[in-house]
Amino acid sequence: AAEDRRFKILRMGWDELEASIAGCIACPLCQSRTRTVPGVGDRNADWLYVGEGPGAQEDATGEPFVGQAGKLLDNMLAAIDLKRGRNVFITNIVKCRPPGNREPAPYEAQQCEPYLARQIAMITPKLIIALGKVAAQNLLGTDASIGSLRGRLHQHSGIPVIVTYHPAYLLRTLTAKAKAWEDLCFARSTMQRLGTA
Ligand code: URA
């Protein structure tokens, strides 16, 4: 049944995919969510940013990264001449808010995975930026730490992946900002190497 569901999702177009996410009852997060947060941006983006999951403001609005962490993400984008919606798509590992902003459980991430897989297949980004531990570990299938994953290229379904700190972590940990800046520069130079600046 899980294989059938995944197979179906992997053949959906955008409208069907977003309707499917909006009506999803595949994991317990559907019981506590206000709105689903499928992701926003340029469906032909070179850059795909993947976070962990919606927080309170995202759950209320249906848009990813609109709270405090989102403002910092906008600044991180601006630092490398990017703008939300222009050559950038932003989404999360899970499309529904985990209660109290706890981390998504493995089962929740697993049930949500076909949606992200379909988004990646349709967007075909040149580069994926994993924001934080949950995004990195789920995309790369590892339990390694951010510290050990950042600073080098990884791959997810043939697409280069760069790992950096989650903006919410950076808000709490000012000492990590210099490393996040290095990651942004690494991402920008990687994209230049890949073709489009
Ligand atoms: N944190 C995330 O990981 N994603 C959001 O959309 C908002 C905050």
Tab-separated table of C-alpha atoms and ligand atoms in Angstrom:
chain	number	residue	atom	x	y	z
A	1	ALA	CA	0.000	0.000	0.000
A	2	ALA	CA	2.848	2.390	0.854
A	3	GLU	CA	4.520	1.525	-2.447
A	4	ASP	CA	1.257	2.167	-4.342
A	5	ARG	CA	0.826	5.512	-2.641
A	6	ARG	CA	4.402	6.556	-3.423
A	7	PHE	CA	4.052	5.398	-7.027
A	8	LYS	CA	0.876	7.471	-7.437
A	9	ILE	CA	2.403	10.588	-5.902
A	10	LEU	CA	5.475	10.296	-8.117
A	11	ARG	CA	3.262	10.653	-11.194
A	12	MET	CA	1.273	13.696	-10.036
A	13	GLY	CA	1.425	17.155	-11.571
A	14	TRP	CA	1.658	20.273	-9.390
A	15	ASP	CA	-2.079	20.823	-8.900
A	16	GLU	CA	-2.751	17.216	-8.024
A	17	LEU	CA	0.292	17.104	-5.739
A	18	GLU	CA	-0.756	20.197	-3.809
A	19	ALA	CA	-4.330	18.919	-3.494
A	20	SER	CA	-2.982	15.601	-2.274
A	21	ILE	CA	-0.828	17.323	0.356
A	22	ALA	CA	-3.762	19.516	1.432
A	23	GLY	CA	-5.900	16.438	2.043
A	24	CYS	CA	-3.159	14.169	3.385
A	25	ILE	CA	-3.999	11.897	6.314
A	26	ALA	CA	-0.974	9.610	5.995
A	27	CYS	CA	0.464	10.385	9.433
A	28	PRO	CA	-0.745	11.727	12.798
A	29	LEU	CA	0.415	15.285	12.054
A	30	CYS	CA	-2.810	15.750	10.072
A	31	GLN	CA	-4.743	15.757	13.349
A	32	SER	CA	-3.012	18.792	14.841
A	33	ARG	CA	-2.246	20.895	11.778
A	34	THR	CA	-4.171	24.036	10.852
A	35	ARG	CA	-2.901	24.196	7.281
A	36	THR	CA	-0.547	22.146	5.202
A	37	VAL	CA	2.609	23.935	4.020
A	38	PRO	CA	3.551	22.376	0.676
A	39	GLY	CA	6.286	24.874	-0.225
A	40	VAL	CA	6.518	27.967	-2.386
A	41	GLY	CA	8.615	29.430	-5.120
A	42	ASP	CA	9.808	29.110	-8.645
A	43	ARG	CA	8.871	25.688	-9.997
A	44	ASN	CA	11.840	25.897	-12.356
A	45	ALA	CA	14.260	27.022	-9.656
A	46	ASP	CA	17.962	26.213	-9.753
A	47	TRP	CA	17.997	26.483	-5.945
A	48	LEU	CA	15.928	24.255	-3.657
A	49	TYR	CA	15.986	25.047	0.067
A	50	VAL	CA	14.685	22.315	2.356
A	51	GLY	CA	13.859	22.960	6.010
A	52	GLU	CA	12.517	20.733	8.739
A	53	GLY	CA	8.825	21.421	9.057
A	54	PRO	CA	6.314	24.220	9.545
A	55	GLY	CA	6.256	26.175	12.800
A	56	ALA	CA	3.332	28.056	14.306
A	57	GLN	CA	3.279	30.917	11.799
A	58	GLU	CA	3.747	28.607	8.848
A	59	ASP	CA	0.895	26.412	10.127
A	60	ALA	CA	-1.294	29.515	10.351
A	61	THR	CA	-0.444	30.907	6.914
A	62	GLY	CA	0.396	27.869	4.781
A	63	GLU	CA	3.742	29.445	3.743
A	64	PRO	CA	7.167	28.085	4.685
A	65	PHE	CA	9.678	30.187	6.635
A	66	VAL	CA	7.524	33.223	7.384
A	67	GLY	CA	8.431	33.484	11.094
A	68	GLN	CA	11.656	34.679	12.747
A	69	ALA	CA	13.740	31.935	11.163
A	70	GLY	CA	12.204	32.830	7.826
A	71	LYS	CA	13.367	36.423	8.101
A	72	LEU	CA	16.889	35.185	8.675
A	73	LEU	CA	16.530	32.810	5.722
A	74	ASP	CA	15.524	35.785	3.551
A	75	ASN	CA	18.713	37.539	4.671
A	76	MET	CA	20.764	34.410	3.926
A	77	LEU	CA	19.246	34.363	0.437
A	78	ALA	CA	19.943	38.069	-0.056
A	79	ALA	CA	23.567	37.553	0.999
A	80	ILE	CA	24.108	35.515	-2.166
A	81	ASP	CA	21.874	37.676	-4.371
A	82	LEU	CA	18.867	35.379	-4.146
A	83	LYS	CA	15.270	36.245	-3.467
A	84	ARG	CA	12.361	34.098	-2.384
A	85	GLY	CA	10.381	33.085	-5.439
A	86	ARG	CA	12.991	34.069	-8.014
A	87	ASN	CA	14.967	31.001	-9.064
A	88	VAL	CA	14.389	29.643	-5.541
A	89	PHE	CA	11.924	27.092	-4.203
A	90	ILE	CA	11.491	26.624	-0.450
A	91	THR	CA	9.934	23.600	1.221
A	92	ASN	CA	10.290	21.280	4.198
A	93	ILE	CA	10.824	17.601	5.005
A	94	VAL	CA	7.323	17.455	6.502
A	95	LYS	CA	4.459	19.537	5.196
A	96	CYS	CA	2.500	19.679	8.476
A	97	ARG	CA	3.549	21.250	11.769
A	98	PRO	CA	4.777	18.868	14.450
A	99	PRO	CA	3.023	19.807	17.719
A	100	GLY	CA	5.033	22.224	19.850
A	101	ASN	CA	7.672	22.372	17.097
A	102	ARG	CA	9.133	19.019	18.080
A	103	GLU	CA	11.236	17.263	15.448
A	104	PRO	CA	9.296	15.203	12.932
A	105	ALA	CA	9.263	11.520	13.885
A	106	PRO	CA	10.903	9.109	11.438
A	107	TYR	CA	7.493	7.709	10.443
A	108	GLU	CA	6.164	11.210	9.740
A	109	ALA	CA	9.176	12.072	7.584
A	110	GLN	CA	8.854	8.743	5.788
A	111	GLN	CA	5.166	9.239	5.020
A	112	CYS	CA	5.860	12.742	3.711
A	113	GLU	CA	8.907	11.756	1.639
A	114	PRO	CA	7.054	11.045	-1.645
A	115	TYR	CA	5.835	14.661	-1.756
A	116	LEU	CA	9.361	16.042	-1.560
A	117	ALA	CA	10.565	13.399	-4.011
A	118	ARG	CA	7.922	14.553	-6.504
A	119	GLN	CA	8.757	18.220	-5.951
A	120	ILE	CA	12.446	17.514	-6.571
A	121	ALA	CA	11.637	15.518	-9.708
A	122	MET	CA	9.501	18.340	-11.128
A	123	ILE	CA	11.730	21.249	-10.117
A	124	THR	CA	14.992	19.487	-11.056
A	125	PRO	CA	17.040	22.012	-9.060
A	126	LYS	CA	20.757	22.344	-9.788
A	127	LEU	CA	21.527	22.497	-6.070
A	128	ILE	CA	19.707	21.534	-2.878
A	129	ILE	CA	20.464	23.367	0.371
A	130	ALA	CA	19.602	21.303	3.430
A	131	LEU	CA	18.772	23.626	6.322
A	132	GLY	CA	19.655	21.929	9.571
A	133	LYS	CA	20.013	18.444	10.926
A	134	VAL	CA	16.568	17.061	10.150
A	135	ALA	CA	16.686	18.145	6.505
A	136	ALA	CA	20.258	16.935	6.061
A	137	GLN	CA	19.748	13.584	7.758
A	138	ASN	CA	16.546	12.820	5.869
A	139	LEU	CA	17.848	13.928	2.464
A	140	LEU	CA	21.149	12.122	2.836
A	141	GLY	CA	19.959	9.077	4.763
A	142	THR	CA	22.516	9.520	7.518
A	143	ASP	CA	22.583	10.281	11.226
A	144	ALA	CA	25.809	12.273	10.977
A	145	SER	CA	25.957	15.748	12.547
A	146	ILE	CA	25.754	19.049	10.678
A	147	GLY	CA	29.299	19.780	11.773
A	148	SER	CA	30.553	16.708	9.952
A	149	LEU	CA	28.345	17.157	6.867
A	150	ARG	CA	28.850	20.841	6.079
A	151	GLY	CA	31.669	22.137	3.897
A	152	ARG	CA	31.502	19.457	1.213
A	153	LEU	CA	29.164	18.323	-1.555
A	154	HIS	CA	26.706	15.483	-1.066
A	155	GLN	CA	24.107	14.041	-3.405
A	156	HIS	CA	20.406	13.300	-3.329
A	157	SER	CA	18.951	11.466	-6.336
A	158	GLY	CA	21.821	12.702	-8.471
A	159	ILE	CA	21.520	16.353	-7.400
A	160	PRO	CA	24.303	18.084	-5.449
A	161	VAL	CA	23.398	18.870	-1.825
A	162	ILE	CA	25.018	21.381	0.514
A	163	VAL	CA	24.310	21.228	4.231
A	164	THR	CA	24.182	24.255	6.489
A	165	TYR	CA	22.776	25.268	9.857
A	166	HIS	CA	19.079	25.844	10.289
A	167	PRO	CA	18.283	29.569	10.564
A	168	ALA	CA	16.433	28.928	13.859
A	169	TYR	CA	19.673	27.431	15.230
A	170	LEU	CA	21.622	30.457	13.992
A	171	LEU	CA	19.233	32.744	15.869
A	172	ARG	CA	20.166	30.942	19.099
A	173	THR	CA	23.841	30.347	18.314
A	174	LEU	CA	25.509	33.503	17.090
A	175	THR	CA	28.906	31.790	17.060
A	176	ALA	CA	27.736	29.559	14.180
A	177	LYS	CA	27.042	32.511	11.896
A	178	ALA	CA	30.580	32.678	10.504
A	179	LYS	CA	30.341	29.034	9.478
A	180	ALA	CA	26.925	29.611	7.920
A	181	TRP	CA	28.463	32.444	5.922
A	182	GLU	CA	31.185	30.054	4.676
A	183	ASP	CA	28.431	27.639	3.657
A	184	LEU	CA	26.628	30.361	1.697
A	185	CYS	CA	29.829	31.261	-0.141
A	186	PHE	CA	30.455	27.562	-0.849
A	187	ALA	CA	26.893	27.276	-2.206
A	188	ARG	CA	27.280	30.314	-4.428
A	189	SER	CA	30.604	29.168	-5.875
A	190	THR	CA	29.200	25.671	-6.396
A	191	MET	CA	26.253	27.086	-8.338
A	192	GLN	CA	28.610	29.191	-10.452
A	193	ARG	CA	30.526	26.048	-11.260
A	194	LEU	CA	27.284	24.231	-12.108
A	195	GLY	CA	26.324	26.789	-14.716
A	196	THR	CA	23.938	29.502	-13.632
A	197	ALA	CA	24.987	32.188	-11.179
B	1	URA	N1	11.427	26.099	10.247
B	1	URA	C1	11.440	25.189	9.247
B	1	URA	O1	12.214	24.254	9.246
B	1	URA	N2	10.586	25.352	8.262
B	1	URA	C2	9.716	26.354	8.189
B	1	URA	O2	8.967	26.421	7.228
B	1	URA	C3	9.727	27.298	9.238
B	1	URA	C4	10.590	27.146	10.259
